[in-house]
């Protein structure tokens, strides 16, 4: 209560959200609770009666407070744990919830069916599609207990199927995904973009950055959201209106447009001009550009950087191009904000460094070119293979998939 008075943020021991007369409820704690709440709101607007109980204090567990926070109409409960307890009757939050309901059943009359499941292990994503799959399972007369969601468990058959096309990305929200390499300035530029938009506008901002511990030289993928409402999506972007590829080699090797929405903008840092770049793209990428009606732009970031003598740091150039093409701020206001940020960031390095980066902004503004996409059948160029066709079967089917960024898609049976 004192914390709420100081910050305006109030947390109960257990916070319930959803329909007051919900029949199906998910019990969960941690960031996944936001995803479930977002999903529950969407399902309730469609006429369903679902809710979520967010656990704020796990142990010591106040069993009375837990049970009293549930709606009296609940008929089935799914408890989600982000842990695995081999040999136990169930995971920790599941067993505690079952015990709490049993101990207070004579007082409350609540005897709902309770199932437990695991999610998010091994850093797997937890999305609204997965939360919906849990609610759908609760609708069944005999729902699966001790399930998993988010993996393809084709060995024990414990996993729930979910609709990968189901997402809740709001329309009034800018969503952008940036592909880069560690140390090329992409991540730093995007963090700077979040600061600029968060401080200069009334928009809410969020950033998720995906890269491994060997960051320098390895792939980095930045997921940025901006919107006029609080952002309650603690998962990676599934449908982006803006895709930026800061290294040309990445578009030749990875399916960078898989998360692109229809009508999205693609920005490519390309040493090849707008008239030649189409022929350099893999056929699958060309097909996606045509099918999704993607607007395609190129800028020669490294060419500009080399001309200005700033080495391989293309962050200022690509950041400028993002602001111009995304329209998240008026062009003049965006350029002014970037230049102000440059003076603050590079001021300690001397006026010469500041001036070169200011020139990079102007160079980017003059060098963004739209590619006229030909309405013709895609070519035959394929994405570059990660490993040789002569590699052992395990390397081709498992190791290569991990190198390609699709390790999370592997079924359990693929692993020894």
Coordinates of C-alpha atoms in Angstrom, one line a residue:
X1 CA 0.0 0.0 0.0
X2 CA 2.9 2.4 0.8
X3 CA 4.5 1.5 -2.6
X4 CA 1.2 2.3 -4.3
X5 CA 1.1 5.7 -2.6
X6 CA 4.6 6.5 -3.7
X7 CA 4.3 5.3 -7.3
X8 CA 0.7 5.1 -8.3
X9 CA 1.1 1.4 -9.2
X10 CA -0.9 -1.0 -7.0
X11 CA -0.3 -4.7 -6.7
X12 CA -2.5 -7.0 -4.7
X13 CA -1.3 -10.4 -3.5
X14 CA -3.4 -11.8 -6.4
X15 CA -4.9 -9.5 -9.1
X16 CA -7.8 -10.8 -11.2
X17 CA -8.6 -9.4 -14.6
X18 CA -11.3 -10.5 -17.1
X19 CA -15.0 -11.2 -17.1
X20 CA -16.5 -11.0 -13.6
X21 CA -18.6 -14.1 -14.4
X22 CA -15.7 -16.0 -16.1
X23 CA -16.1 -19.8 -16.4
X24 CA -12.5 -20.4 -17.6
X25 CA -9.5 -18.9 -15.8
X26 CA -5.8 -19.1 -16.3
X27 CA -3.5 -18.7 -13.2
X28 CA -0.1 -17.4 -14.0
X29 CA 2.7 -15.1 -12.7
X30 CA 5.4 -13.0 -14.3
X31 CA 5.4 -11.2 -17.7
X32 CA 3.3 -14.0 -19.3
X33 CA 0.3 -12.6 -17.3
X34 CA 0.3 -9.5 -19.5
X35 CA 0.0 -11.7 -22.6
X36 CA -2.9 -13.7 -21.1
X37 CA -4.7 -10.6 -20.0
X38 CA -4.4 -9.1 -23.5
X39 CA -5.8 -12.3 -24.9
X40 CA -8.6 -12.6 -22.4
X41 CA -9.8 -9.0 -23.2
X42 CA -9.9 -9.9 -26.9
X43 CA -11.8 -13.1 -26.3
X44 CA -14.3 -11.4 -23.9
X45 CA -15.1 -8.8 -26.5
X46 CA -16.0 -11.7 -28.8
X47 CA -18.5 -13.0 -26.3
X48 CA -16.5 -15.5 -24.3
X49 CA -16.3 -15.6 -20.5
X50 CA -12.6 -15.9 -19.5
X51 CA -10.3 -14.4 -17.0
X52 CA -6.7 -14.4 -15.6
X53 CA -5.5 -14.5 -12.0
X54 CA -2.1 -12.8 -11.8
X55 CA 0.0 -14.1 -8.9
X56 CA 2.0 -11.2 -7.3
X57 CA 3.1 -13.0 -4.1
X58 CA 4.0 -16.6 -4.6
X59 CA 5.4 -17.8 -1.3
X60 CA 4.5 -17.5 1.5
X61 CA 1.3 -18.4 -0.2
X62 CA -1.9 -16.9 1.2
X63 CA -4.3 -19.6 0.1
X64 CA -7.4 -17.7 1.3
X65 CA -6.5 -14.7 -0.7
X66 CA -5.8 -16.8 -3.8
X67 CA -9.2 -18.5 -3.7
X68 CA -11.1 -15.4 -2.8
X69 CA -9.7 -13.6 -5.8
X70 CA -11.3 -16.1 -8.2
X71 CA -14.8 -15.5 -9.6
X72 CA -17.4 -17.7 -8.1
X73 CA -18.5 -18.8 -11.5
X74 CA -15.3 -20.5 -12.5
X75 CA -15.7 -24.0 -13.7
X76 CA -12.2 -24.8 -15.1
X77 CA -8.7 -23.5 -14.3
X78 CA -5.4 -23.9 -16.1
X79 CA -2.3 -23.1 -14.0
X80 CA 0.8 -22.1 -16.1
X81 CA 4.3 -22.6 -14.8
X82 CA 7.5 -21.5 -16.4
X83 CA 9.4 -24.3 -14.6
X84 CA 9.8 -28.0 -14.8
X85 CA 9.7 -30.3 -11.7
X86 CA 10.7 -33.8 -12.8
X87 CA 9.3 -36.5 -10.6
X88 CA 6.8 -34.2 -8.8
X89 CA 3.1 -34.5 -9.0
X90 CA 3.1 -31.2 -10.9
X91 CA 4.8 -27.9 -11.1
X92 CA 5.0 -25.6 -8.1
X93 CA 2.2 -23.1 -8.8
X94 CA -0.1 -25.8 -10.1
X95 CA 0.2 -27.9 -6.9
X96 CA -0.1 -24.9 -4.7
X97 CA -3.3 -23.8 -6.5
X98 CA -4.8 -27.3 -6.2
X99 CA -4.0 -27.4 -2.5
X100 CA -5.5 -23.9 -1.9
X101 CA -8.8 -24.8 -3.7
X102 CA -9.1 -28.1 -1.7
X103 CA -8.4 -26.5 1.6
X104 CA -11.1 -23.8 1.1
X105 CA -13.7 -25.9 -0.8
X106 CA -16.0 -26.4 2.2
X107 CA -16.0 -22.6 2.8
X108 CA -16.4 -21.4 -0.8
X109 CA -18.1 -24.3 -2.6
X110 CA -15.6 -23.9 -5.4
X111 CA -14.6 -27.2 -7.0
X112 CA -13.5 -26.4 -10.5
X113 CA -11.5 -28.7 -12.7
X114 CA -7.8 -27.8 -12.5
X115 CA -5.1 -28.6 -15.1
X116 CA -1.5 -27.6 -15.2
X117 CA 0.9 -26.8 -18.0
X118 CA 4.3 -25.5 -18.8
X119 CA 5.2 -22.6 -21.2
X120 CA 8.3 -20.6 -22.1
X121 CA 11.0 -23.1 -21.2
X122 CA 14.3 -22.7 -23.0
X123 CA 13.4 -19.0 -23.7
X124 CA 10.5 -20.0 -25.9
X125 CA 8.1 -17.3 -26.9
X126 CA 4.7 -17.1 -25.2
X127 CA 2.2 -15.4 -27.5
X128 CA -1.6 -14.7 -27.5
X129 CA -2.0 -17.7 -29.8
X130 CA -0.6 -19.9 -27.1
X131 CA -2.8 -18.3 -24.4
X132 CA -5.8 -18.8 -26.6
X133 CA -4.9 -22.5 -27.1
X134 CA -5.0 -22.9 -23.3
X135 CA -8.4 -21.3 -23.0
X136 CA -9.6 -23.5 -25.9
X137 CA -8.3 -26.6 -24.0
X138 CA -10.3 -25.5 -21.0
X139 CA -13.5 -25.6 -23.1
X140 CA -13.2 -29.4 -23.6
X141 CA -15.0 -31.9 -21.4
X142 CA -11.7 -33.7 -20.7
X143 CA -8.9 -31.2 -21.1
X144 CA -5.3 -32.4 -21.2
X145 CA -3.4 -32.1 -17.9
X146 CA 0.4 -31.6 -17.5
X147 CA 0.5 -30.1 -21.0
X148 CA 3.1 -28.0 -22.7
X149 CA 2.5 -25.1 -25.0
X150 CA 4.9 -23.4 -27.4
X151 CA 6.8 -26.5 -28.4
X152 CA 6.1 -29.4 -30.7
X153 CA 6.3 -32.4 -28.4
X154 CA 5.8 -35.3 -30.9
X155 CA 7.4 -37.8 -28.4
X156 CA 5.1 -37.7 -25.4
X157 CA 2.3 -35.9 -27.1
X158 CA 2.0 -33.3 -24.3
X159 CA 1.9 -30.2 -26.4
X160 CA -1.2 -28.1 -27.3
X161 CA -1.7 -27.1 -31.0
X162 CA -2.1 -23.4 -31.6
X163 CA -2.9 -21.2 -34.5
X164 CA 0.3 -19.4 -35.6
X165 CA -1.7 -16.9 -37.6
X166 CA -3.6 -15.6 -34.6
X167 CA -2.1 -12.4 -33.3
X168 CA -3.4 -9.3 -31.5
X169 CA -1.1 -6.5 -32.8
X170 CA -3.2 -3.3 -32.5
X171 CA -3.7 -1.3 -35.7
X172 CA -2.8 2.1 -34.1
X173 CA 0.7 1.0 -33.4
X174 CA 4.0 1.2 -35.2
X175 CA 5.9 -2.1 -35.3
X176 CA 9.4 -2.3 -36.7
X177 CA 11.9 -5.1 -37.0
X178 CA 15.6 -4.4 -37.7
X179 CA 18.2 -6.9 -38.8
X180 CA 21.8 -6.1 -38.3
X181 CA 25.2 -7.4 -37.1
X182 CA 26.7 -6.8 -33.7
X183 CA 28.9 -3.7 -33.6
X184 CA 27.4 -2.1 -36.8
X185 CA 25.5 0.3 -34.5
X186 CA 22.0 -1.1 -35.2
X187 CA 21.1 -1.9 -31.6
X188 CA 22.5 1.4 -30.3
X189 CA 20.6 3.3 -32.9
X190 CA 17.3 1.6 -32.0
X191 CA 17.8 2.3 -28.3
X192 CA 18.4 5.9 -29.3
X193 CA 15.2 5.9 -31.4
X194 CA 13.2 4.7 -28.4
X195 CA 14.7 7.5 -26.3
X196 CA 13.9 10.1 -28.9
X197 CA 10.3 9.0 -29.4
X198 CA 9.7 8.3 -25.7
X199 CA 11.0 11.8 -24.7
X200 CA 9.8 14.0 -27.6
X201 CA 6.3 12.6 -28.0
X202 CA 3.4 11.2 -26.0
X203 CA 3.8 7.8 -27.6
X204 CA 4.5 4.7 -25.5
X205 CA 7.7 2.8 -26.6
X206 CA 9.0 -0.7 -26.2
X207 CA 12.1 -2.5 -27.5
X208 CA 13.2 -6.1 -27.5
X209 CA 16.6 -7.1 -28.7
X210 CA 17.6 -10.6 -29.8
X211 CA 21.2 -11.6 -30.0
X212 CA 23.5 -14.1 -28.4
X213 CA 26.5 -13.6 -26.1
X214 CA 28.8 -13.4 -29.1
X215 CA 27.2 -10.2 -30.1
X216 CA 30.0 -8.6 -32.1
X217 CA 29.7 -9.8 -35.6
X218 CA 26.7 -12.0 -35.0
X219 CA 23.1 -11.4 -36.0
X220 CA 21.1 -8.9 -34.0
X221 CA 17.3 -8.5 -34.4
X222 CA 15.6 -5.5 -32.8
X223 CA 11.8 -5.4 -32.2
X224 CA 10.4 -1.9 -31.6
X225 CA 6.8 -0.9 -30.9
X226 CA 5.4 2.6 -30.6
X227 CA 1.8 3.5 -29.9
X228 CA -0.6 6.0 -28.2
X229 CA -1.7 3.4 -25.7
X230 CA 0.2 1.4 -23.1
X231 CA 2.0 -1.5 -24.7
X232 CA 1.2 -4.9 -23.1
X233 CA 2.9 -7.2 -25.4
X234 CA 5.9 -8.9 -23.8
X235 CA 6.8 -11.0 -26.8
X236 CA 8.5 -10.5 -30.2
X237 CA 6.7 -8.8 -33.1
X238 CA 4.6 -11.1 -35.2
X239 CA 3.3 -8.6 -37.8
X240 CA 5.6 -5.7 -38.6
X241 CA 4.8 -2.7 -40.7
X242 CA 8.4 -1.8 -41.2
X243 CA 11.4 -4.1 -41.8
X244 CA 15.0 -2.8 -42.0
X245 CA 17.9 -5.0 -43.2
X246 CA 21.1 -3.2 -42.3
X247 CA 23.4 -5.8 -43.9
X248 CA 22.8 -6.9 -47.5
X249 CA 24.1 -10.4 -46.8
X250 CA 21.3 -11.0 -44.4
X251 CA 18.6 -10.7 -47.0
X252 CA 20.4 -13.3 -49.1
X253 CA 20.6 -15.8 -46.3
X254 CA 17.6 -15.4 -43.9
X255 CA 13.8 -15.1 -44.4
X256 CA 13.7 -11.5 -43.2
X257 CA 10.2 -10.8 -44.5
X258 CA 8.4 -13.6 -42.6
X259 CA 7.1 -11.1 -40.0
X260 CA 6.2 -8.4 -42.6
X261 CA 2.6 -7.4 -42.7
X262 CA 0.7 -6.7 -45.9
X263 CA 1.7 -3.3 -47.2
X264 CA 4.8 -3.1 -45.0
X265 CA 7.9 -1.0 -45.9
X266 CA 11.2 -2.8 -46.5
X267 CA 14.4 -0.7 -46.1
X268 CA 17.6 -2.4 -47.3
X269 CA 21.2 -1.2 -46.9
X270 CA 22.4 -2.0 -50.4
X271 CA 25.6 -1.5 -52.3
X272 CA 23.6 -2.3 -55.4
X273 CA 21.4 0.5 -56.9
X274 CA 17.6 0.5 -57.1
X275 CA 17.7 -0.6 -60.7
X276 CA 19.8 -3.8 -60.1
X277 CA 18.8 -4.9 -56.6
X278 CA 15.7 -6.9 -57.5
X279 CA 17.8 -9.4 -59.5
X280 CA 20.0 -10.0 -56.4
X281 CA 17.1 -11.0 -54.1
X282 CA 16.3 -14.7 -53.4
X283 CA 13.1 -15.9 -55.2
X284 CA 11.3 -16.4 -51.9
X285 CA 12.0 -12.8 -50.9
X286 CA 10.8 -11.6 -54.2
X287 CA 7.6 -13.7 -53.9
X288 CA 6.9 -12.2 -50.4
X289 CA 7.4 -8.6 -51.7
X290 CA 4.9 -9.2 -54.5
X291 CA 2.4 -11.2 -52.4
X292 CA 2.4 -8.8 -49.5
X293 CA 2.6 -5.7 -51.7
X294 CA 5.6 -4.5 -49.8
X295 CA 7.0 -1.0 -50.6
X296 CA 10.8 -1.4 -51.1
X297 CA 13.5 1.2 -50.5
X298 CA 17.3 1.1 -50.7
X299 CA 20.0 3.3 -49.3
X300 CA 23.8 2.7 -49.7
X301 CA 24.7 3.2 -46.0
X302 CA 28.3 2.0 -46.3
X303 CA 28.8 4.1 -49.4
X304 CA 27.8 7.2 -47.5
X305 CA 29.8 6.2 -44.4
X306 CA 32.9 5.6 -46.5
X307 CA 32.5 8.9 -48.3
X308 CA 32.3 10.7 -44.9
X309 CA 35.1 8.8 -43.3
X310 CA 33.1 7.3 -40.5
X311 CA 34.1 3.7 -41.1
X312 CA 31.5 1.0 -40.8
X313 CA 29.1 2.8 -38.4
X314 CA 25.9 3.1 -40.5
X315 CA 23.7 3.6 -37.5
X316 CA 23.0 7.4 -38.0
X317 CA 22.3 6.8 -41.7
X318 CA 19.8 3.9 -41.2
X319 CA 18.2 5.6 -38.2
X320 CA 17.5 8.7 -40.4
X321 CA 16.0 6.5 -43.1
X322 CA 13.7 4.8 -40.6
X323 CA 12.3 8.1 -39.4
X324 CA 11.7 9.3 -42.9
X325 CA 10.0 6.2 -44.2
X326 CA 8.0 5.2 -41.1
X327 CA 6.4 8.6 -40.7
X328 CA 6.3 8.2 -36.9
X329 CA 7.3 11.9 -36.6
X330 CA 7.1 14.7 -39.1
X331 CA 10.2 14.7 -41.3
X332 CA 11.6 18.1 -40.1
X333 CA 10.9 17.2 -36.4
X334 CA 12.6 13.8 -36.8
X335 CA 15.7 15.3 -38.4
X336 CA 16.0 17.9 -35.7
X337 CA 15.6 15.2 -33.0
X338 CA 18.3 13.0 -34.5
X339 CA 20.8 15.9 -34.9
X340 CA 20.1 17.0 -31.3
X341 CA 20.8 13.4 -30.2
X342 CA 24.0 13.3 -32.3
X343 CA 25.4 16.4 -30.5
X344 CA 24.6 14.8 -27.1
X345 CA 26.0 11.4 -28.0
X346 CA 29.2 12.4 -29.9
X347 CA 29.9 15.8 -28.2
X348 CA 32.7 14.3 -26.1
X349 CA 34.5 13.0 -29.1
X350 CA 35.0 16.4 -30.6
X351 CA 33.4 18.7 -33.1
X352 CA 34.8 16.9 -36.2
X353 CA 33.0 13.6 -35.2
X354 CA 29.8 15.5 -34.6
X355 CA 29.9 17.2 -38.0
X356 CA 30.5 14.0 -39.8
X357 CA 27.5 12.4 -38.2
X358 CA 25.4 15.5 -39.0
X359 CA 26.5 15.1 -42.6
X360 CA 25.5 11.4 -42.5
X361 CA 21.9 12.5 -41.7
X362 CA 21.9 14.8 -44.7
X363 CA 23.5 12.2 -46.9
X364 CA 20.8 9.6 -45.9
X365 CA 18.0 12.1 -46.7
X366 CA 19.3 12.5 -50.2
X367 CA 20.1 8.8 -50.9
X368 CA 16.9 7.0 -50.0
X369 CA 15.5 5.5 -53.3
X370 CA 12.3 3.5 -53.9
X371 CA 12.7 0.4 -55.9
X372 CA 10.1 -0.1 -58.7
X373 CA 9.1 -3.7 -58.1
X374 CA 8.6 -5.5 -61.4
X375 CA 5.3 -7.4 -61.6
X376 CA 6.8 -10.6 -62.9
X377 CA 7.5 -14.1 -61.8
X378 CA 10.3 -14.4 -59.2
X379 CA 13.7 -15.6 -60.3
X380 CA 15.5 -18.8 -59.3
X381 CA 18.0 -17.5 -56.8
X382 CA 17.7 -19.4 -53.5
X383 CA 18.5 -18.4 -49.9
X384 CA 22.2 -19.3 -49.2
X385 CA 22.5 -22.7 -47.5
X386 CA 24.0 -22.7 -44.0
X387 CA 25.8 -26.1 -44.5
X388 CA 26.9 -28.3 -47.3
X389 CA 24.5 -30.8 -48.9
X390 CA 27.1 -33.4 -48.1
X391 CA 27.0 -32.7 -44.4
X392 CA 25.7 -35.5 -42.0
X393 CA 22.0 -35.8 -41.7
X394 CA 21.9 -34.4 -38.1
X395 CA 23.9 -31.4 -39.2
X396 CA 21.6 -30.7 -42.1
X397 CA 18.3 -31.3 -40.2
X398 CA 19.1 -30.0 -36.7
X399 CA 22.3 -27.9 -36.5
X400 CA 21.6 -26.0 -39.7
X401 CA 18.1 -25.2 -38.6
X402 CA 19.6 -23.7 -35.4
X403 CA 22.1 -21.7 -37.5
X404 CA 19.3 -20.5 -39.7
X405 CA 17.4 -19.2 -36.7
X406 CA 14.7 -21.8 -36.7
X407 CA 15.8 -23.9 -33.7
X408 CA 12.6 -23.1 -31.8
X409 CA 10.7 -24.8 -34.7
X410 CA 12.4 -28.2 -34.2
X411 CA 10.2 -31.0 -32.9
X412 CA 11.2 -32.8 -29.7
X413 CA 11.9 -36.0 -31.8
X414 CA 14.7 -34.2 -33.7
X415 CA 16.9 -34.0 -30.6
X416 CA 18.8 -36.9 -29.1

